[in-house]
């Protein structure tokens, strides 16, 4: 993943970069599977590696394959700041509990209740589904509205102008991509 | 892409299975990994494949713009409607236990309906965004 990330940062051909971003997403999906988060991995593989790549490819087809590139000379200060931030972040992770530690705060709070009670309360074997759809139903409603808003945004910006009152309104609309978050 | 007969035949062969798999992910999300989000994306990918192989206009004939826009809103409305129905039947917003005489079957029904709403909206969103992007050059 690190190698792919470096390649994405260094390459200039946008088509290659899009393909590598798909590879990166797929590798993340594998990582999620290794962490036993199959639902998240599924989403990452379908959305990140699949549809996002397609949408970005569509954007490239509309614009151009080569990005604007201004050669930059090597600067020391930004590298120092990035390195210092990285060191601080890694130092922060030293305090975190080990992965899978049963005493970790994340495993102490509401998780035992979900695991013990959701079978009786919801009756759905997949606890992820019962948390997503029932216990956290309001959050999921918000996510659906976010996706809905993304579609509305694209429609408003790039739509064909199927507008009864203002025909032909989509003259001179520039291409702009909406980020969809799932 | 009229000349690519292999692509056309393989796509024609694969699209029903993609839809079937999407429906499986949609309705089996209670028991295994999956759910509305993933199913919606896979369903949309079926249509996107069709559009890639046979052209946007053909795909638009199957699935007109008005239909995707209607489905787009219907998904959200279904989700919020199930929540509202919970209030109407005397529970809280998005409390599915009151949807049926038995709380657990009410939860099943509620989750089924809202996952269906999620899937509808996600699929319609992806199809809309892709069609708009791909249809820009005309």
Short mmCIF file of C-alpha atoms in Angstrom, two decimals:
data_model
loop_
_atom_site.label_atom_id
_atom_site.label_comp_id
_atom_site.label_asym_id
_atom_site.label_seq_id
_atom_site.Cartn_x
_atom_site.Cartn_y
_atom_site.Cartn_z
CA UNK A 1 0.00 0.00 0.00
CA UNK A 2 2.86 2.36 0.82
CA UNK A 3 4.48 1.64 -2.54
CA UNK A 4 1.20 2.27 -4.35
CA UNK A 5 0.70 5.52 -2.46
CA UNK A 6 4.20 6.72 -3.43
CA UNK A 7 3.55 5.77 -7.04
CA UNK A 8 0.29 7.74 -7.05
CA UNK A 9 2.07 10.77 -5.63
CA UNK A 10 4.94 10.62 -8.14
CA UNK A 11 3.24 9.62 -11.38
CA UNK A 12 1.95 12.16 -13.86
CA UNK A 13 -0.27 10.06 -16.10
CA UNK A 14 -3.78 10.39 -14.70
CA UNK A 15 -5.02 7.13 -16.21
CA UNK A 16 -2.28 5.19 -14.42
CA UNK A 17 -3.03 7.04 -11.22
CA UNK A 18 -6.72 6.12 -11.40
CA UNK A 19 -5.84 2.47 -11.92
CA UNK A 20 -3.41 2.58 -8.99
CA UNK A 21 -6.10 4.17 -6.83
CA UNK A 22 -8.29 1.18 -7.63
CA UNK A 23 -5.44 -1.11 -6.62
CA UNK A 24 -5.03 0.87 -3.41
CA UNK A 25 -8.73 0.47 -2.63
CA UNK A 26 -8.56 -3.24 -3.26
CA UNK A 27 -5.54 -3.54 -0.95
CA UNK A 28 -7.47 -1.63 1.72
CA UNK A 29 -10.32 -4.09 1.26
CA UNK A 30 -7.89 -6.95 1.84
CA UNK A 31 -6.66 -5.17 4.97
CA UNK A 32 -10.24 -4.88 6.26
CA UNK A 33 -10.79 -8.58 5.64
CA UNK A 34 -7.66 -9.31 7.65
CA UNK A 35 -9.13 -7.17 10.44
CA UNK A 36 -12.36 -9.25 10.22
CA UNK A 37 -14.41 -6.27 9.02
CA UNK A 38 -16.00 -8.01 6.05
CA UNK A 39 -18.88 -5.54 5.65
CA UNK A 40 -16.47 -2.63 5.40
CA UNK A 41 -14.23 -4.60 3.05
CA UNK A 42 -17.20 -5.35 0.82
CA UNK A 43 -18.13 -1.68 0.67
CA UNK A 44 -14.54 -0.66 -0.02
CA UNK A 45 -14.21 -3.18 -2.85
CA UNK A 46 -17.54 -2.25 -4.42
CA UNK A 47 -17.43 1.51 -4.00
CA UNK A 48 -13.76 2.38 -3.71
CA UNK A 49 -12.29 -0.01 -6.23
CA UNK A 50 -15.33 -0.32 -8.49
CA UNK A 51 -17.60 2.64 -8.91
CA UNK A 52 -15.20 5.41 -7.85
CA UNK A 53 -12.66 4.22 -10.42
CA UNK A 54 -15.38 4.22 -13.06
CA UNK A 55 -16.54 7.71 -12.17
CA UNK A 56 -13.02 9.12 -12.16
CA UNK A 57 -12.37 7.42 -15.51
CA UNK A 58 -15.51 9.11 -16.83
CA UNK A 59 -14.17 12.42 -15.60
CA UNK A 60 -10.83 11.81 -17.31
CA UNK A 61 -12.65 10.97 -20.52
CA UNK A 62 -14.32 14.39 -20.25
CA UNK A 63 -11.18 16.34 -19.44
CA UNK A 64 -7.68 15.18 -20.32
CA UNK A 65 -5.36 12.35 -19.47
CA UNK A 66 -2.46 14.53 -18.46
CA UNK A 67 -2.69 16.79 -15.45
CA UNK A 68 -1.20 20.22 -15.06
CA UNK A 69 2.27 19.73 -13.73
CA UNK A 70 4.49 22.44 -12.38
CA UNK A 71 7.97 21.20 -11.47
CA UNK A 72 8.81 22.00 -7.89
CA UNK A 73 12.20 22.21 -6.30
CA UNK A 74 12.96 20.26 -3.18
CA UNK A 75 12.09 22.10 0.03
CA UNK A 76 13.36 21.09 3.47
CA UNK A 77 10.83 22.81 5.74
CA UNK A 78 7.68 20.98 4.54
CA UNK A 79 9.50 17.65 4.81
CA UNK A 80 10.47 18.47 8.40
CA UNK A 81 6.89 19.43 9.29
CA UNK A 82 5.49 16.25 7.74
CA UNK A 83 8.08 14.09 9.48
CA UNK A 84 7.44 15.78 12.84
CA UNK A 85 3.67 15.29 12.47
CA UNK A 86 4.22 11.65 11.58
CA UNK A 87 6.41 11.10 14.61
CA UNK A 88 3.80 12.72 16.88
CA UNK A 89 1.03 10.55 15.39
CA UNK A 90 3.06 7.38 15.82
CA UNK A 91 3.87 8.43 19.39
CA UNK A 92 0.12 8.85 19.96
CA UNK A 93 -0.59 5.30 18.83
CA UNK A 94 1.80 3.93 21.49
CA UNK A 95 -0.86 4.66 24.14
CA UNK A 96 -3.56 2.84 22.22
CA UNK A 97 -4.65 -0.60 23.44
CA UNK A 98 -3.56 -3.60 21.41
CA UNK A 99 -5.70 -4.78 18.55
CA UNK A 100 -8.36 -7.14 19.85
CA UNK A 101 -7.70 -6.24 23.49
CA UNK A 102 -10.93 -7.09 25.37
CA UNK A 103 -10.27 -4.29 27.86
CA UNK A 104 -9.98 -1.60 25.17
CA UNK A 105 -12.49 1.25 25.65
CA UNK A 106 -13.97 0.52 22.22
CA UNK A 107 -14.81 -3.02 23.36
CA UNK A 108 -16.13 -1.94 26.76
CA UNK A 109 -18.74 0.66 25.91
CA UNK A 110 -21.81 -0.53 23.97
CA UNK A 111 -20.24 -3.43 22.10
CA UNK A 112 -20.92 -6.15 24.73
CA UNK A 113 -24.55 -5.10 24.82
CA UNK A 114 -24.84 -5.32 21.02
CA UNK A 115 -23.19 -8.72 20.96
CA UNK A 116 -25.25 -10.14 23.82
CA UNK A 117 -28.64 -8.55 23.25
CA UNK A 118 -29.01 -7.96 19.53
CA UNK A 119 -29.85 -11.60 18.86
CA UNK A 120 -32.83 -11.38 21.18
CA UNK A 121 -33.82 -7.81 20.37
CA UNK A 122 -33.36 -7.71 16.60
CA UNK A 123 -33.08 -11.36 15.69
CA UNK A 124 -30.64 -10.72 12.84
CA UNK A 125 -27.52 -12.90 12.77
CA UNK A 126 -25.32 -10.21 11.25
CA UNK A 127 -24.71 -7.79 14.11
CA UNK A 128 -23.30 -5.21 11.71
CA UNK A 129 -26.66 -5.05 9.98
CA UNK A 130 -28.60 -4.71 13.21
CA UNK A 131 -26.30 -1.94 14.45
CA UNK A 132 -26.34 -0.16 11.10
CA UNK A 133 -30.03 -0.41 10.41
CA UNK A 134 -31.63 -0.47 13.83
CA UNK A 135 -29.50 0.83 16.70
CA UNK A 136 -27.88 3.45 14.51
CA UNK A 137 -30.77 3.83 12.08
CA UNK A 138 -30.74 7.59 12.31
CA UNK A 139 -27.07 7.78 11.28
CA UNK A 140 -27.76 5.55 8.32
CA UNK A 141 -30.66 7.78 7.31
CA UNK A 142 -28.17 10.64 7.35
CA UNK A 143 -25.78 8.68 5.13
CA UNK A 144 -28.54 7.95 2.63
CA UNK A 145 -29.42 11.63 2.58
CA UNK A 146 -25.73 12.45 1.93
CA UNK A 147 -25.73 10.14 -1.10
CA UNK A 148 -29.03 11.60 -2.24
CA UNK A 149 -27.53 15.08 -1.91
CA UNK A 150 -24.51 14.03 -3.99
CA UNK A 151 -26.81 12.90 -6.78
CA UNK A 152 -28.84 16.11 -6.55
CA UNK A 153 -25.63 18.14 -6.67
CA UNK A 154 -24.42 16.37 -9.81
CA UNK A 155 -27.86 16.76 -11.36
CA UNK A 156 -27.95 20.46 -10.60
CA UNK A 157 -24.39 21.11 -11.81
CA UNK A 158 -24.25 18.86 -14.86
CA UNK A 159 -27.82 17.74 -15.49
CA UNK A 160 -29.36 17.93 -18.89
CA UNK A 161 -31.62 20.75 -17.79
CA UNK A 162 -34.90 18.88 -17.95
CA UNK A 163 -36.40 22.00 -16.51
CA UNK A 164 -39.86 22.92 -17.64
CA UNK A 165 -39.45 26.55 -16.81
CA UNK A 166 -35.89 27.21 -17.94
CA UNK A 167 -35.16 25.18 -21.07
CA UNK A 168 -31.56 25.09 -22.24
CA UNK A 169 -30.11 26.24 -18.95
CA UNK A 170 -27.04 24.04 -19.04
CA UNK A 171 -24.91 26.15 -21.36
CA UNK A 172 -21.29 26.52 -20.31
CA UNK A 173 -21.38 24.27 -17.27
CA UNK A 174 -17.93 23.10 -16.25
CA UNK A 175 -17.15 19.57 -15.14
CA UNK A 176 -17.07 19.14 -11.40
CA UNK A 177 -16.98 15.94 -9.45
CA UNK A 178 -19.02 15.28 -6.35
CA UNK A 179 -17.42 13.18 -3.68
CA UNK A 180 -19.61 10.36 -2.46
CA UNK A 181 -18.98 8.97 0.96
CA UNK A 182 -20.40 5.69 2.06
CA UNK B 1 -18.84 -0.64 -29.73
CA UNK B 2 -20.87 -2.50 -32.31
CA UNK B 3 -17.95 -4.56 -33.57
CA UNK B 4 -16.83 -6.01 -30.24
CA UNK B 5 -18.94 -9.12 -30.39
CA UNK B 6 -17.06 -10.92 -27.61
CA UNK B 7 -17.61 -8.01 -25.24
CA UNK B 8 -21.27 -7.84 -26.15
CA UNK B 9 -21.91 -11.54 -25.67
CA UNK B 10 -19.95 -11.75 -22.41
CA UNK B 11 -21.67 -8.64 -21.05
CA UNK B 12 -25.07 -10.01 -21.99
CA UNK B 13 -24.16 -13.21 -20.22
CA UNK B 14 -22.87 -11.50 -17.09
CA UNK B 15 -25.45 -8.78 -16.49
CA UNK B 16 -28.22 -11.10 -15.20
CA UNK B 17 -25.77 -12.66 -12.77
CA UNK B 18 -24.66 -9.24 -11.57
CA UNK B 19 -28.28 -8.31 -10.88
CA UNK B 20 -28.88 -11.65 -9.19
CA UNK B 21 -25.81 -11.16 -7.03
CA UNK B 22 -26.98 -7.63 -6.14
CA UNK B 23 -30.34 -8.97 -5.05
CA UNK B 24 -28.62 -11.71 -3.05
CA UNK B 25 -26.44 -9.14 -1.29
CA UNK B 26 -29.49 -6.97 -0.69
CA UNK B 27 -31.69 -9.62 0.89
CA UNK B 28 -28.99 -11.72 2.49
CA UNK B 29 -27.45 -8.74 4.31
CA UNK B 30 -29.15 -9.88 7.52
CA UNK B 31 -27.20 -13.12 7.55
CA UNK B 32 -23.86 -12.39 5.92
CA UNK B 33 -21.84 -9.40 4.89
CA UNK B 34 -23.68 -6.99 2.68
CA UNK B 35 -26.68 -4.76 2.73
CA UNK B 36 -28.29 -1.88 0.95
CA UNK B 37 -25.17 0.13 0.20
CA UNK B 38 -23.22 -2.68 -1.39
CA UNK B 39 -26.24 -4.10 -3.19
CA UNK B 40 -27.12 -0.71 -4.64
CA UNK B 41 -23.61 -0.26 -5.97
CA UNK B 42 -23.54 -3.73 -7.53
CA UNK B 43 -26.94 -3.21 -9.09
CA UNK B 44 -25.79 0.10 -10.53
CA UNK B 45 -22.64 -1.54 -11.89
CA UNK B 46 -24.85 -3.90 -13.90
CA UNK B 47 -26.47 -0.96 -15.64
CA UNK B 48 -23.17 0.85 -16.03
CA UNK B 49 -21.71 -2.23 -17.76
CA UNK B 50 -24.71 -2.28 -20.07
CA UNK B 51 -24.21 1.41 -20.81
CA UNK B 52 -20.49 0.93 -21.44
CA UNK B 53 -21.04 -1.86 -23.93
CA UNK B 54 -24.22 -0.82 -25.68
CA UNK B 55 -24.02 2.95 -25.31
CA UNK B 56 -25.69 5.50 -23.10
CA UNK B 57 -28.72 5.94 -25.31
CA UNK B 58 -29.59 2.25 -25.23
CA UNK B 59 -29.22 2.21 -21.45
CA UNK B 60 -31.31 5.34 -21.17
CA UNK B 61 -34.04 3.61 -23.16
CA UNK B 62 -34.12 0.83 -20.59
CA UNK B 63 -33.93 3.20 -17.65
CA UNK B 64 -35.19 6.70 -18.46
CA UNK B 65 -33.84 9.71 -16.58
CA UNK B 66 -37.18 10.37 -14.95
CA UNK B 67 -37.28 6.85 -13.52
CA UNK B 68 -33.83 7.07 -11.90
CA UNK B 69 -34.72 10.45 -10.42
CA UNK B 70 -37.96 9.07 -9.04
CA UNK B 71 -36.19 6.05 -7.55
CA UNK B 72 -33.55 8.36 -6.10
CA UNK B 73 -36.12 10.16 -3.99
CA UNK B 74 -38.30 7.12 -3.36
CA UNK B 75 -35.46 5.35 -1.52
CA UNK B 76 -34.96 8.22 0.92
CA UNK B 77 -38.72 8.63 1.29
CA UNK B 78 -39.13 4.92 2.02
CA UNK B 79 -36.45 5.08 4.70
CA UNK B 80 -37.87 8.20 6.31
CA UNK B 81 -41.39 6.86 5.81
CA UNK B 82 -40.61 3.73 7.80
CA UNK B 83 -39.26 6.01 10.53
CA UNK B 84 -42.40 8.13 10.40
CA UNK B 85 -44.58 5.03 10.48
CA UNK B 86 -42.86 4.11 13.74
CA UNK B 87 -44.02 7.40 15.24
CA UNK B 88 -47.51 6.89 13.83
CA UNK B 89 -47.75 3.45 15.44
CA UNK B 90 -46.74 4.84 18.81
CA UNK B 91 -42.97 4.31 18.94
CA UNK B 92 -39.98 6.53 18.39
CA UNK B 93 -38.66 7.63 15.01
CA UNK B 94 -37.07 4.59 13.30
CA UNK B 95 -38.19 2.24 16.05
CA UNK B 96 -39.21 -0.85 14.09
CA UNK B 97 -40.46 -2.92 17.00
CA UNK B 98 -43.93 -1.39 16.70
CA UNK B 99 -44.25 -2.25 13.00
CA UNK B 100 -45.49 -5.73 13.74
CA UNK B 101 -47.29 -7.50 16.55
CA UNK B 102 -44.03 -9.13 17.61
CA UNK B 103 -41.03 -6.83 18.22
CA UNK B 104 -38.47 -9.10 16.55
CA UNK B 105 -40.53 -9.59 13.41
CA UNK B 106 -41.14 -5.83 13.44
CA UNK B 107 -37.38 -5.30 13.50
CA UNK B 108 -37.00 -7.73 10.61
CA UNK B 109 -39.61 -5.90 8.57
CA UNK B 110 -38.14 -2.50 9.40
CA UNK B 111 -34.59 -3.50 8.53
CA UNK B 112 -35.78 -5.13 5.31
CA UNK B 113 -37.63 -1.98 4.27
CA UNK B 114 -34.92 0.51 5.11
CA UNK B 115 -32.22 -1.62 3.48
CA UNK B 116 -34.41 -1.65 0.41
CA UNK B 117 -34.65 2.13 0.59
CA UNK B 118 -30.88 2.43 0.96
CA UNK B 119 -30.29 0.10 -2.00
CA UNK B 120 -32.73 2.00 -4.21
CA UNK B 121 -31.19 5.36 -3.46
CA UNK B 122 -27.60 4.18 -3.83
CA UNK B 123 -28.27 2.40 -7.11
CA UNK B 124 -30.16 5.36 -8.55
CA UNK B 125 -27.45 7.75 -7.39
CA UNK B 126 -24.64 5.79 -9.00
CA UNK B 127 -26.57 5.34 -12.24
CA UNK B 128 -27.51 9.03 -12.33
CA UNK B 129 -23.96 10.22 -11.70
CA UNK B 130 -22.48 7.86 -14.26
CA UNK B 131 -25.02 8.67 -16.94
CA UNK B 132 -24.59 12.38 -16.45
CA UNK B 133 -20.81 12.10 -16.62
CA UNK B 134 -20.84 9.80 -19.61
CA UNK B 135 -23.45 11.83 -21.43
CA UNK B 136 -21.57 15.13 -21.18
CA UNK B 137 -19.83 15.08 -24.54
CA UNK B 138 -23.02 15.39 -26.54
#
